[in-house]
């Protein structure tokens, strides 16, 4: 009762008023005996219960509700006097207009003889409840459970809304930033799944606080920004309602800086860098999915360019991605249909140019494009998981070829075959076992095999080092390819488990004219020698270069000066010619040479 009702008004009402009150109450009131016989019932009760009554008979509540609440009789019998039998018991009913309604029933066992009840139409409440539940479920299905951020479905919806708004005459611009961490699988490997998850939650916090800061200083529009996690280490930032897209670059750069600050996990500072692909301005794509894909393509391109940077999407990025897709498809076919083959380039001793061995280099005989260079497809093979099969093919071919030369040339055969290993191959924990198995099946002694790894991979973490040591334990030789182009300096040469340093072509090419390059070659030779390593100069094209390299103390050379890479057949002929040429020389007395 409300407080402003006068106390006199509540004095014993007259019977007439009480009856009117019960008659007109917008709620169903009833009273029964413990066996369900109805002793009193107001019109609202009758109206609500009538659709359940057989032949309009409302004499016994248990019979009326027999189908929708079959346990009522037992419940009433079990209830102590003064106790509630049920409260808001839901019962489905088909109304006279055949619409579905829900009734709520509450019963009180007043004493041994009387049950009081109240019945209501709770259809609307039930509907609201269902809507709330549905919206909670919808929210759950649109929320990333790890970070509580909106997920892919949710961000796609908001991008779609942003696209719709930007199609209006005066578009507020939007930008989509696709964020991904560089080499995140390494983080997962070192920190474990749980550590990885903690890192991702910390990333989410940093992203959210960056956006909150923007909101704090920005225009009212900027509260439309959304941060989301798509899954794994993929995050998205949607900047919506931008007046112009100018400052997207600075936002992206600031994000990269923020995200690459160390994360303290289990007492350790974890360093990760992020790459960001950006779609900004009035984008031509009209589907959110396309916008997200385009941003992702730009992100992948940023990674390929070395990571830790952002890149704006342009149509040429898509063209390149399409070409890569085609290439990937064709490369699978190439492996199946044996379109790949191996060419061999001699590596010679300096200064006398005696053949020391060959480097095996892969080629692709493309049905339309002719011969394709490995530079065009090795990276793609790495990305699409074909490098294992490709590498094994090259290794197998090279080992077989060397064994064939042994049979043909006996002791005049080349003493070494050098095969390139890609970074992705060294990520494979099974690599040493694979190499061992190829050596076994081709019956090639491990001492005849040299594997070339590049500086960047040799400089990487402990597991790569372990794999290099496992390979060396097989008895093979390890060479550091393209030395001088990567990260490692002369100072860390000694920390790598390698036997041979291959000095990159870019140093050799300028050595005669560029004093700096010449000094570097000389220093490399000296340091390598002091560490018990030998040196091979790559890309030697002129006699002048060969002479200079000899003077600088280089042990071996490789380059067009002696031969371009040759097919197996041409290399066999080249070897035959070499051994022919060396034979008369052997007959010449030593004094005459
Ligand atoms: P790389 O291992 O440094 O191989 C040397 C590259 O220099 C070869 O290019 C070779 O043809 C080229 N070259 C040799 N002498 C000269 C010269 O005097 N002048 C010039 N201008 N170039 C010379 P290629 O065969 O195109 O291979 C390029 C790169 O592709 C290789 O560089 C290597 O990193 C990679 N690669 C080739 N075959 C394989 C393979 O089977 N597996 C893997 N993982 N990578 C391979
Ligand atoms: Mg090489
Ligand atoms: Mg090289």
Coordinates of C-alpha atoms and ligand atoms in Angstrom, one line a residue:
X1 CA 0.0 0.0 0.0
X2 CA 1.3 3.5 -0.7
X3 CA 2.2 5.6 2.3
X4 CA -0.2 8.4 1.6
X5 CA -3.4 6.3 2.0
X6 CA -5.2 7.5 5.1
X7 CA -5.4 5.0 7.9
X8 CA -9.3 5.4 8.0
X9 CA -9.5 4.2 4.4
X10 CA -8.0 0.9 5.5
X11 CA -10.6 0.4 8.3
X12 CA -12.8 -2.8 7.8
X13 CA -14.2 -2.4 4.3
X14 CA -17.8 -3.2 3.8
X15 CA -18.6 -6.6 2.2
X16 CA -19.8 -5.0 -1.0
X17 CA -16.5 -3.2 -1.5
X18 CA -14.5 -6.3 -0.7
X19 CA -16.4 -8.3 -3.3
X20 CA -15.9 -5.6 -5.9
X21 CA -12.2 -5.6 -5.0
X22 CA -11.9 -9.4 -5.6
X23 CA -14.1 -9.2 -8.7
X24 CA -12.1 -6.5 -10.3
X25 CA -8.6 -7.4 -9.2
X26 CA -6.5 -7.7 -12.4
X27 CA -5.0 -10.8 -11.0
X28 CA -6.5 -14.3 -10.6
X29 CA -7.3 -15.3 -7.0
X30 CA -8.7 -18.6 -5.9
X31 CA -9.1 -20.9 -3.0
X32 CA -9.4 -24.7 -3.0
X33 CA -9.6 -27.6 -0.6
X34 CA -6.6 -29.9 -0.3
X35 CA -8.2 -32.2 -2.9
X36 CA -8.3 -29.4 -5.4
X37 CA -12.0 -28.7 -5.1
X38 CA -12.4 -25.0 -5.9
X39 CA -14.2 -23.1 -3.2
X40 CA -13.7 -19.6 -4.4
X41 CA -12.4 -18.0 -7.6
X42 CA -12.5 -14.5 -9.0
X43 CA -13.5 -13.8 -12.6
X44 CA -9.9 -13.2 -13.7
X45 CA -8.9 -16.7 -12.5
X46 CA -11.8 -18.2 -14.4
X47 CA -10.9 -16.3 -17.5
X48 CA -7.2 -17.3 -17.3
X49 CA -7.9 -21.0 -16.5
X50 CA -10.9 -21.5 -18.8
X51 CA -8.8 -22.5 -21.9
X52 CA -7.5 -25.5 -19.8
X53 CA -10.9 -26.6 -18.5
X54 CA -12.5 -29.6 -20.1
X55 CA -16.0 -28.7 -21.1
X56 CA -15.8 -25.5 -19.2
X57 CA -15.6 -27.3 -15.9
X58 CA -13.6 -25.4 -13.3
X59 CA -14.7 -27.4 -10.2
X60 CA -11.3 -29.0 -9.4
X61 CA -8.0 -27.2 -9.8
X62 CA -6.0 -30.4 -10.1
X63 CA -8.1 -31.7 -12.9
X64 CA -8.0 -28.4 -14.7
X65 CA -4.2 -28.3 -14.5
X66 CA -3.8 -32.0 -14.9
X67 CA -1.9 -31.7 -18.1
X68 CA 0.2 -28.6 -17.5
X69 CA 1.0 -29.3 -13.8
X70 CA 0.5 -33.0 -13.2
X71 CA 2.5 -33.0 -9.9
X72 CA 0.4 -30.4 -8.2
X73 CA -1.7 -32.8 -6.1
X74 CA 1.4 -34.4 -4.7
X75 CA 3.0 -31.1 -4.0
X76 CA 0.0 -29.8 -2.1
X77 CA -0.2 -33.0 -0.1
X78 CA 3.5 -32.7 0.9
X79 CA 3.3 -29.0 1.9
X80 CA 3.1 -28.1 5.6
X81 CA 0.4 -25.6 6.7
X82 CA 1.6 -22.1 6.2
X83 CA 4.1 -23.2 3.5
X84 CA 4.2 -22.2 -0.2
X85 CA 3.3 -25.1 -2.5
X86 CA 4.7 -23.4 -5.5
X87 CA 5.6 -19.8 -6.6
X88 CA 5.3 -18.6 -10.1
X89 CA 4.9 -22.1 -11.5
X90 CA 5.0 -21.6 -15.3
X91 CA 2.2 -23.3 -17.3
X92 CA 1.8 -23.1 -21.1
X93 CA -1.7 -22.4 -22.4
X94 CA -3.3 -21.9 -25.8
X95 CA -5.6 -18.9 -25.4
X96 CA -9.1 -18.9 -27.0
X97 CA -7.6 -16.9 -29.9
X98 CA -5.1 -19.7 -30.2
X99 CA -2.1 -17.6 -29.3
X100 CA 0.4 -19.1 -26.9
X101 CA 0.3 -17.7 -23.4
X102 CA 2.1 -18.6 -20.2
X103 CA 0.3 -18.7 -16.8
X104 CA 2.2 -18.3 -13.5
X105 CA 0.7 -20.1 -10.5
X106 CA 1.5 -19.6 -6.8
X107 CA -0.2 -21.7 -4.2
X108 CA -0.1 -21.3 -0.4
X109 CA -1.2 -24.1 2.0
X110 CA -3.0 -21.9 4.4
X111 CA -4.0 -24.7 6.9
X112 CA -5.2 -28.3 6.9
X113 CA -8.3 -27.4 4.9
X114 CA -7.5 -24.5 2.7
X115 CA -5.2 -23.7 -0.2
X116 CA -5.0 -20.2 -1.5
X117 CA -3.8 -19.4 -4.9
X118 CA -3.0 -16.7 -7.3
X119 CA -2.7 -17.0 -11.1
X120 CA -1.4 -14.5 -13.6
X121 CA -0.6 -14.2 -17.3
X122 CA 3.2 -14.0 -17.4
X123 CA 3.6 -14.3 -21.2
X124 CA 5.2 -10.9 -21.4
X125 CA 7.7 -11.5 -18.6
X126 CA 8.6 -14.8 -20.2
X127 CA 9.1 -13.2 -23.6
X128 CA 11.3 -10.5 -22.0
X129 CA 13.3 -13.2 -20.2
X130 CA 13.8 -15.1 -23.5
X131 CA 14.9 -11.9 -25.2
X132 CA 17.4 -11.2 -22.4
X133 CA 18.7 -14.7 -22.6
X134 CA 19.0 -14.6 -26.4
X135 CA 20.9 -11.3 -26.2
X136 CA 23.2 -12.7 -23.5
X137 CA 23.9 -15.7 -25.8
X138 CA 24.3 -13.4 -28.7
X139 CA 26.8 -11.3 -26.7
X140 CA 28.7 -14.5 -25.7
X141 CA 28.8 -15.7 -29.3
X142 CA 30.2 -12.3 -30.2
X143 CA 32.8 -12.1 -27.4
X144 CA 36.2 -13.6 -27.4
X145 CA 36.4 -15.7 -24.3
X146 CA 40.1 -15.2 -23.6
X147 CA 40.2 -11.4 -23.8
X148 CA 36.5 -10.5 -23.4
X149 CA 36.9 -8.4 -26.5
X150 CA 34.5 -8.4 -29.4
X151 CA 35.3 -11.3 -31.7
X152 CA 35.4 -11.7 -35.5
X153 CA 31.6 -11.8 -35.9
X154 CA 31.2 -8.6 -33.9
X155 CA 33.9 -6.6 -35.6
X156 CA 32.7 -7.7 -39.0
X157 CA 29.3 -6.3 -38.1
X158 CA 30.8 -3.0 -37.0
X159 CA 33.0 -2.7 -40.1
X160 CA 29.9 -3.3 -42.2
X161 CA 28.2 -0.5 -40.4
X162 CA 31.2 1.8 -41.0
X163 CA 31.1 0.9 -44.7
X164 CA 27.4 1.8 -44.8
X165 CA 28.0 5.2 -43.1
X166 CA 31.0 5.9 -45.4
X167 CA 28.7 5.5 -48.4
X168 CA 26.7 8.6 -47.4
X169 CA 27.5 11.9 -49.1
X170 CA 29.8 13.3 -46.4
X171 CA 31.6 10.2 -45.2
X172 CA 33.2 10.1 -41.8
X173 CA 36.1 7.9 -42.8
X174 CA 37.1 4.7 -41.1
X175 CA 40.3 2.6 -40.9
X176 CA 40.8 -1.0 -40.1
X177 CA 44.1 -2.0 -38.5
X178 CA 44.9 -5.7 -38.7
X179 CA 47.5 -6.5 -36.0
X180 CA 49.6 -9.7 -35.8
X181 CA 52.7 -10.5 -33.9
X182 CA 55.9 -11.6 -35.6
X183 CA 56.9 -15.2 -34.9
X184 CA 54.3 -15.6 -32.2
X185 CA 54.6 -19.4 -32.3
X186 CA 58.1 -19.0 -30.8
X187 CA 56.5 -17.2 -27.9
X188 CA 54.0 -20.0 -27.4
X189 CA 56.8 -22.6 -27.6
X190 CA 58.9 -20.9 -24.9
X191 CA 56.1 -19.7 -22.6
X192 CA 53.8 -22.6 -23.0
X193 CA 50.1 -22.3 -23.8
X194 CA 49.3 -20.6 -20.5
X195 CA 52.0 -18.0 -20.8
X196 CA 50.9 -17.3 -24.4
X197 CA 47.4 -16.7 -23.2
X198 CA 48.6 -14.3 -20.5
X199 CA 50.5 -12.4 -23.1
X200 CA 47.4 -12.2 -25.3
X201 CA 45.4 -10.8 -22.4
X202 CA 48.1 -8.2 -21.8
X203 CA 48.1 -7.3 -25.4
X204 CA 44.3 -6.8 -25.3
X205 CA 44.7 -4.5 -22.3
X206 CA 47.3 -2.4 -24.1
X207 CA 45.1 -2.2 -27.2
X208 CA 42.0 -1.2 -25.1
X209 CA 43.9 1.5 -23.2
X210 CA 45.3 2.9 -26.4
X211 CA 41.8 3.4 -27.7
X212 CA 40.6 4.8 -24.4
X213 CA 43.3 7.4 -24.5
X214 CA 42.3 8.3 -28.0
X215 CA 38.7 8.6 -26.9
X216 CA 39.7 10.9 -24.1
X217 CA 41.3 13.4 -26.4
X218 CA 39.4 12.8 -29.6
X219 CA 36.1 14.0 -31.1
X220 CA 32.8 12.6 -30.0
X221 CA 32.9 10.4 -33.1
X222 CA 35.8 8.5 -31.9
X223 CA 33.9 6.5 -29.3
X224 CA 32.9 4.3 -32.3
X225 CA 36.4 2.7 -32.2
X226 CA 36.4 -1.0 -31.7
X227 CA 39.1 -3.4 -30.6
X228 CA 38.6 -7.0 -31.3
X229 CA 40.4 -10.4 -31.3
X230 CA 39.9 -12.6 -34.2
X231 CA 41.7 -15.6 -32.7
X232 CA 45.3 -16.7 -32.2
X233 CA 47.5 -13.6 -32.1
X234 CA 45.3 -11.7 -34.6
X235 CA 43.7 -8.4 -33.3
X236 CA 41.8 -5.7 -35.1
X237 CA 41.3 -2.1 -34.4
X238 CA 38.5 -0.3 -36.2
X239 CA 38.8 3.5 -36.1
X240 CA 35.5 4.8 -37.1
X241 CA 34.2 8.3 -37.6
X242 CA 37.6 9.7 -38.6
X243 CA 37.5 13.2 -40.1
X244 CA 40.4 12.4 -42.2
X245 CA 42.7 9.4 -42.5
X246 CA 45.9 11.3 -42.2
X247 CA 46.7 10.3 -38.6
X248 CA 46.1 6.6 -39.2
X249 CA 49.8 6.2 -39.8
X250 CA 50.8 7.7 -36.5
X251 CA 48.2 5.6 -34.7
X252 CA 49.6 2.5 -36.3
X253 CA 53.2 3.4 -35.5
X254 CA 52.2 4.3 -31.9
X255 CA 50.5 0.9 -31.6
X256 CA 53.5 -0.9 -32.8
X257 CA 55.6 1.0 -30.2
X258 CA 53.1 0.3 -27.4
X259 CA 52.7 -3.4 -28.3
X260 CA 56.4 -4.1 -28.6
X261 CA 57.3 -2.8 -25.1
X262 CA 58.4 -5.9 -23.1
X263 CA 55.7 -8.0 -21.3
X264 CA 56.6 -9.2 -17.8
X265 CA 55.5 -12.9 -17.7
X266 CA 56.6 -15.3 -15.0
X267 CA 59.3 -12.8 -14.0
X268 CA 60.7 -12.7 -17.5
X269 CA 60.6 -9.7 -19.9
X270 CA 59.1 -11.1 -23.1
X271 CA 59.8 -9.2 -26.3
X272 CA 57.5 -9.4 -29.3
X273 CA 57.1 -7.2 -32.3
X274 CA 53.9 -6.6 -34.2
X275 CA 53.1 -6.0 -37.8
X276 CA 50.0 -4.1 -38.9
X277 CA 48.1 -4.0 -42.1
X278 CA 45.9 -0.9 -42.6
X279 CA 42.9 -0.3 -44.8
X280 CA 42.1 3.3 -44.7
X281 CA 40.1 6.0 -46.4
X282 CA 37.0 5.4 -48.5
X283 CA 37.7 1.8 -49.4
X284 CA 36.2 0.4 -52.6
X285 CA 35.2 -2.9 -51.0
X286 CA 31.6 -3.0 -49.9
X287 CA 31.9 -6.2 -47.8
X288 CA 33.4 -6.2 -44.3
X289 CA 35.0 -9.5 -45.0
X290 CA 36.8 -8.1 -48.0
X291 CA 38.1 -5.1 -46.0
X292 CA 39.4 -7.4 -43.3
X293 CA 41.0 -9.7 -45.8
X294 CA 42.7 -6.7 -47.5
X295 CA 44.0 -5.5 -44.1
X296 CA 45.3 -9.0 -43.4
X297 CA 47.1 -9.1 -46.8
X298 CA 48.8 -5.8 -46.0
X299 CA 49.8 -7.2 -42.6
X300 CA 51.3 -10.3 -44.3
X301 CA 53.2 -8.0 -46.6
X302 CA 54.5 -6.0 -43.7
X303 CA 55.7 -9.2 -42.1
X304 CA 57.5 -10.3 -45.3
X305 CA 59.2 -6.9 -45.3
X306 CA 60.8 -7.9 -42.0
X307 CA 57.9 -7.3 -39.5
X308 CA 57.7 -4.7 -36.7
X309 CA 56.1 -2.2 -39.2
X310 CA 52.8 -1.1 -40.7
X311 CA 51.7 -1.1 -44.3
X312 CA 48.8 0.6 -46.0
X313 CA 46.8 -1.7 -48.3
X314 CA 47.0 -1.0 -52.0
X315 CA 45.4 -2.9 -54.9
X316 CA 48.9 -4.1 -56.0
X317 CA 49.2 -6.0 -52.7
X318 CA 46.1 -7.9 -53.7
X319 CA 47.5 -8.6 -57.1
X320 CA 50.7 -9.9 -55.6
X321 CA 48.7 -12.1 -53.2
X322 CA 46.7 -13.5 -56.1
X323 CA 49.9 -14.3 -58.0
X324 CA 51.3 -16.0 -54.9
X325 CA 48.1 -18.0 -54.5
X326 CA 48.4 -19.1 -58.1
X327 CA 52.0 -19.9 -57.6
X328 CA 51.3 -21.9 -54.5
X329 CA 48.7 -24.0 -56.4
X330 CA 51.1 -24.5 -59.2
X331 CA 54.0 -25.4 -56.9
X332 CA 52.0 -28.2 -55.4
X333 CA 51.4 -29.5 -58.9
X334 CA 55.1 -29.0 -59.7
X335 CA 56.1 -31.3 -56.8
X336 CA 53.6 -34.0 -57.8
X337 CA 54.4 -33.8 -61.5
X338 CA 58.1 -33.6 -61.1
X339 CA 58.5 -30.2 -62.7
X340 CA 61.3 -29.4 -60.2
X341 CA 64.9 -30.3 -61.0
X342 CA 68.3 -29.6 -59.6
X343 CA 71.2 -27.8 -61.2
X344 CA 74.8 -28.0 -60.0
X345 CA 77.4 -25.2 -59.8
X346 CA 81.0 -26.1 -59.2
X347 CA 82.9 -24.8 -56.1
X348 CA 86.6 -24.6 -56.8
X349 CA 89.8 -24.5 -54.8
X350 CA 91.8 -21.2 -55.0
X351 CA 94.0 -20.5 -56.7
X352 CA 94.3 -23.6 -59.0
X353 CA 90.5 -23.9 -59.7
X354 CA 90.5 -27.7 -59.0
X355 CA 86.9 -28.7 -58.4
X356 CA 86.2 -29.0 -54.7
X357 CA 82.5 -29.8 -55.0
X358 CA 79.1 -28.6 -56.2
X359 CA 76.3 -26.5 -54.9
X360 CA 72.9 -28.0 -55.7
X361 CA 70.4 -25.3 -56.7
X362 CA 66.7 -26.0 -57.4
X363 CA 64.9 -25.0 -60.6
X364 CA 61.3 -25.2 -61.7
X365 CA 60.5 -26.1 -65.3
X366 CA 57.2 -24.3 -65.5
X367 CA 55.0 -25.5 -68.4
X368 CA 54.2 -21.9 -69.5
X369 CA 56.8 -19.7 -67.9
X370 CA 59.8 -21.8 -68.7
X371 CA 62.5 -22.0 -66.0
X372 CA 61.6 -20.3 -62.7
X373 CA 64.2 -19.1 -60.3
X374 CA 64.2 -20.3 -56.7
X375 CA 64.1 -16.7 -55.5
X376 CA 60.5 -16.6 -56.8
X377 CA 59.3 -19.8 -55.1
X378 CA 61.3 -20.8 -52.1
X379 CA 59.6 -18.3 -49.8
X380 CA 56.2 -19.4 -51.1
X381 CA 57.1 -23.0 -50.5
X382 CA 58.1 -22.0 -46.9
X383 CA 54.8 -20.2 -46.3
X384 CA 52.6 -22.9 -47.6
X385 CA 54.4 -25.8 -45.9
X386 CA 55.9 -27.3 -49.1
X387 CA 59.5 -26.6 -48.2
X388 CA 59.9 -29.9 -46.4
X389 CA 59.0 -31.9 -49.4
X390 CA 61.0 -29.6 -51.7
X391 CA 64.1 -29.7 -49.5
X392 CA 63.9 -33.5 -49.3
X393 CA 63.7 -33.7 -53.1
X394 CA 66.7 -31.5 -53.6
X395 CA 68.8 -33.3 -50.9
X396 CA 67.8 -36.7 -52.3
X397 CA 68.7 -35.7 -55.9
X398 CA 72.0 -34.1 -54.9
X399 CA 73.1 -37.1 -52.9
X400 CA 72.1 -39.5 -55.6
X401 CA 74.0 -37.4 -58.1
X402 CA 77.2 -37.4 -56.1
X403 CA 77.0 -41.2 -55.7
X404 CA 76.5 -41.5 -59.5
X405 CA 79.6 -39.3 -60.1
X406 CA 81.5 -41.5 -57.6
X407 CA 80.6 -44.6 -59.7
X408 CA 81.6 -42.8 -62.9
X409 CA 84.7 -40.9 -61.9
X410 CA 86.1 -42.9 -58.9
X411 CA 88.7 -40.9 -57.0
X412 CA 88.4 -38.0 -59.4
X413 CA 84.8 -37.3 -58.3
X414 CA 83.9 -34.1 -56.5
X415 CA 84.5 -34.4 -52.8
X416 CA 81.5 -32.5 -51.6
X417 CA 77.9 -31.6 -52.5
X418 CA 76.5 -28.5 -50.8
X419 CA 72.7 -28.2 -50.3
X420 CA 70.7 -25.1 -49.1
X421 CA 68.5 -25.4 -46.0
X422 CA 65.8 -22.9 -45.6
X423 CA 64.7 -21.3 -42.4
X424 CA 61.5 -23.2 -42.3
X425 CA 63.3 -26.5 -42.6
X426 CA 65.4 -25.7 -39.5
X427 CA 62.2 -25.0 -37.6
X428 CA 61.3 -28.7 -38.1
X429 CA 62.6 -30.7 -35.1
X430 CA 62.8 -33.8 -37.3
X431 CA 65.3 -32.2 -39.8
X432 CA 68.4 -34.2 -38.6
X433 CA 66.4 -37.4 -38.8
X434 CA 65.3 -36.6 -42.3
X435 CA 68.8 -35.8 -43.5
X436 CA 70.1 -39.0 -41.9
X437 CA 67.5 -41.0 -43.6
X438 CA 68.3 -39.5 -47.0
X439 CA 72.0 -40.3 -46.4
X440 CA 71.1 -43.8 -45.5
X441 CA 68.9 -44.5 -48.6
X442 CA 71.4 -42.9 -51.0
X443 CA 74.3 -44.6 -49.2
X444 CA 76.2 -41.3 -49.1
X445 CA 78.8 -40.8 -46.4
X446 CA 77.8 -37.8 -44.2
X447 CA 81.3 -36.3 -44.6
X448 CA 80.5 -35.6 -48.3
X449 CA 77.5 -33.5 -47.5
X450 CA 77.6 -29.8 -46.7
X451 CA 74.4 -27.9 -45.7
X452 CA 74.1 -24.2 -46.2
X453 CA 72.2 -22.1 -43.7
X454 CA 71.8 -18.3 -43.8
X455 CA 73.1 -15.9 -41.2
X456 CA 69.7 -14.8 -40.0
X457 CA 68.6 -18.3 -39.1
X458 CA 71.9 -19.3 -37.6
X459 CA 71.7 -16.3 -35.3
X460 CA 68.3 -17.3 -34.0
X461 CA 67.3 -19.0 -30.7
X462 CA 68.4 -22.0 -28.8
X463 CA 66.3 -24.6 -30.6
X464 CA 67.8 -23.7 -34.0
X465 CA 71.2 -24.0 -32.4
X466 CA 70.3 -27.4 -31.1
X467 CA 69.2 -28.6 -34.5
X468 CA 72.4 -27.3 -36.1
X469 CA 74.4 -29.3 -33.5
X470 CA 72.2 -32.4 -34.2
X471 CA 73.0 -32.0 -37.9
X472 CA 76.7 -31.6 -37.2
X473 CA 76.6 -34.7 -35.0
X474 CA 75.7 -36.7 -38.2
X475 CA 79.2 -35.8 -39.5
X476 CA 78.2 -33.3 -42.1
X477 CA 79.7 -29.9 -42.7
X478 CA 77.8 -26.7 -42.1
X479 CA 78.3 -23.5 -44.2
X480 CA 77.1 -20.0 -43.4
X481 CA 75.6 -18.8 -46.7
X482 CA 75.5 -15.2 -47.9
X483 CA 77.7 -14.0 -45.1
X484 CA 77.7 -10.2 -44.7
X485 CA 74.1 -9.6 -45.7
X486 CA 72.5 -10.6 -42.4
X487 CA 72.5 -9.7 -38.8
X488 CA 75.5 -11.6 -37.4
X489 CA 78.8 -9.8 -37.3
X490 CA 82.3 -11.1 -37.4
X491 CA 82.2 -11.0 -33.6
X492 CA 79.6 -13.7 -33.3
X493 CA 81.0 -16.0 -35.9
X494 CA 82.7 -18.0 -33.2
X495 CA 79.4 -18.7 -31.5
X496 CA 77.9 -20.5 -34.5
X497 CA 78.6 -24.2 -35.0
X498 CA 79.8 -23.8 -38.6
X499 CA 82.7 -24.9 -40.6
X500 CA 82.6 -22.8 -43.7
X501 CA 81.8 -19.1 -44.3
X502 CA 80.4 -18.3 -47.7
X503 CA 81.2 -14.6 -48.4
X504 CA 78.2 -13.0 -50.2
X505 CA 78.3 -12.0 -53.8
X506 CA 77.7 -8.3 -53.0
X507 CA 81.1 -8.1 -51.4
X508 CA 82.9 -10.0 -54.1
X509 CA 81.3 -7.9 -56.9
X510 CA 82.8 -4.6 -55.6
X511 CA 86.0 -6.0 -54.0
X512 CA 88.2 -4.6 -56.7
X513 CA 86.9 -1.1 -56.6
X514 CA 85.6 -0.7 -53.0
X515 CA 88.2 -0.6 -50.3
X516 CA 85.7 -1.1 -47.6
X517 CA 84.4 -4.3 -49.1
X518 CA 87.9 -5.6 -49.6
X519 CA 88.8 -4.9 -46.0
X520 CA 85.7 -6.7 -44.9
X521 CA 86.6 -9.8 -47.0
X522 CA 90.1 -9.8 -45.6
X523 CA 88.8 -9.5 -42.0
X524 CA 86.3 -12.3 -42.6
X525 CA 89.0 -14.6 -43.9
X526 CA 91.3 -13.8 -41.0
X527 CA 88.6 -14.3 -38.3
X528 CA 87.3 -17.5 -40.0
X529 CA 90.7 -18.9 -40.2
X530 CA 91.5 -18.1 -36.6
X531 CA 88.3 -20.0 -35.7
X532 CA 89.3 -23.0 -37.7
X533 CA 86.7 -22.2 -40.5
X534 CA 87.4 -22.0 -44.2
X535 CA 86.0 -19.4 -46.6
X536 CA 84.3 -19.6 -50.0
X537 CA 83.7 -16.5 -52.1
X538 CA 80.4 -16.5 -54.0
X539 CA 79.6 -14.9 -57.3
X540 CA 83.1 -14.7 -58.7
X541 CA 82.8 -13.5 -62.3
X542 CA 86.2 -12.2 -63.3
X543 CA 89.8 -13.3 -63.3
X544 CA 90.6 -10.1 -61.4
X545 CA 88.2 -11.0 -58.6
X546 CA 89.6 -14.5 -58.4
X547 CA 93.2 -13.2 -58.2
X548 CA 92.2 -10.6 -55.5
X549 CA 90.3 -13.3 -53.5
X550 CA 93.3 -15.5 -53.7
X551 CA 95.5 -12.7 -52.4
X552 CA 93.1 -12.0 -49.6
X553 CA 93.4 -15.6 -48.6
X554 CA 90.1 -17.0 -49.6
X555 CA 90.1 -20.8 -49.7
X556 CA 87.5 -21.5 -52.4
X557 CA 85.5 -19.7 -55.0
X558 CA 82.1 -20.2 -56.8
X559 CA 80.8 -18.2 -59.7
X560 CA 80.2 -17.7 -63.4
X561 CA 83.9 -17.4 -63.9
X562 CA 84.2 -21.1 -63.6
X563 CA 80.7 -22.1 -64.5
X564 CA 77.1 -21.2 -64.2
X565 CA 74.8 -23.8 -62.5
X566 CA 74.4 -26.7 -64.9
X567 CA 72.0 -29.5 -65.3
X568 CA 73.1 -32.9 -64.0
X569 CA 74.0 -34.0 -67.5
X570 CA 76.0 -30.8 -68.3
X571 CA 77.7 -31.0 -65.0
X572 CA 78.7 -34.6 -65.7
X573 CA 80.2 -33.5 -69.1
X574 CA 82.0 -30.6 -67.4
X575 CA 83.5 -33.0 -64.8
X576 CA 84.6 -35.3 -67.6
X577 CA 86.2 -32.4 -69.4
X578 CA 87.9 -31.3 -66.2
X579 CA 89.3 -34.8 -65.5
X580 CA 90.5 -35.0 -69.1
X581 CA 92.2 -31.7 -68.8
X582 CA 94.0 -32.7 -65.6
X583 CA 95.2 -36.0 -66.9
X584 CA 98.0 -34.8 -69.3
X585 CA 99.0 -32.3 -66.6
X586 CA 99.6 -35.3 -64.3
X587 CA 101.9 -36.8 -66.9
X588 CA 104.0 -33.6 -67.0
X589 CA 107.1 -33.8 -64.7
X590 CA 106.6 -31.7 -61.6
X591 CA 109.6 -29.5 -62.5
X592 CA 107.9 -28.5 -65.8
X593 CA 104.7 -27.2 -64.1
Ligands
LIG1 P1 72.6 -19.1 -52.8 O1 72.5 -20.3 -52.0 O2 73.5 -18.0 -52.3 O3 73.1 -19.5 -54.2 C1 73.9 -18.8 -55.0 C2 73.2 -18.0 -56.0 O4 74.0 -17.2 -56.8 C3 72.5 -19.0 -57.1 O5 71.3 -18.4 -57.5 C4 73.6 -18.9 -58.2 O6 73.0 -19.2 -59.5 C5 74.0 -17.5 -58.1 N1 75.3 -17.3 -58.7 C6 76.3 -18.1 -58.6 N2 77.4 -17.6 -59.2 C7 77.1 -16.4 -59.6 C8 77.8 -15.3 -60.3 O7 78.9 -15.4 -60.6 N3 77.1 -14.2 -60.5 C9 75.8 -14.1 -60.2 N4 75.2 -12.9 -60.5 N5 75.1 -15.0 -59.6 C10 75.7 -16.2 -59.3 P2 70.0 -19.2 -57.7 O8 70.3 -20.5 -58.1 O9 69.1 -18.3 -58.4 O10 69.6 -19.3 -56.2 C11 69.2 -18.2 -55.4 C12 69.0 -18.6 -54.0 O11 67.9 -19.5 -53.9 C13 70.2 -19.4 -53.4 O12 71.2 -18.5 -53.1 C14 69.5 -20.0 -52.3 O13 69.4 -19.2 -51.2 C15 68.1 -20.3 -52.8 N6 68.0 -21.7 -53.2 C16 68.4 -22.3 -54.4 N7 68.2 -23.6 -54.4 C17 67.7 -23.9 -53.2 C18 67.2 -25.1 -52.6 O14 67.3 -26.2 -53.1 N8 66.7 -25.0 -51.3 C19 66.7 -23.8 -50.6 N9 66.1 -23.8 -49.4 N10 67.1 -22.6 -51.2 C20 67.6 -22.7 -52.5
LIG2 MG1 73.7 -21.4 -51.1
LIG3 MG1 74.8 -17.5 -51.2

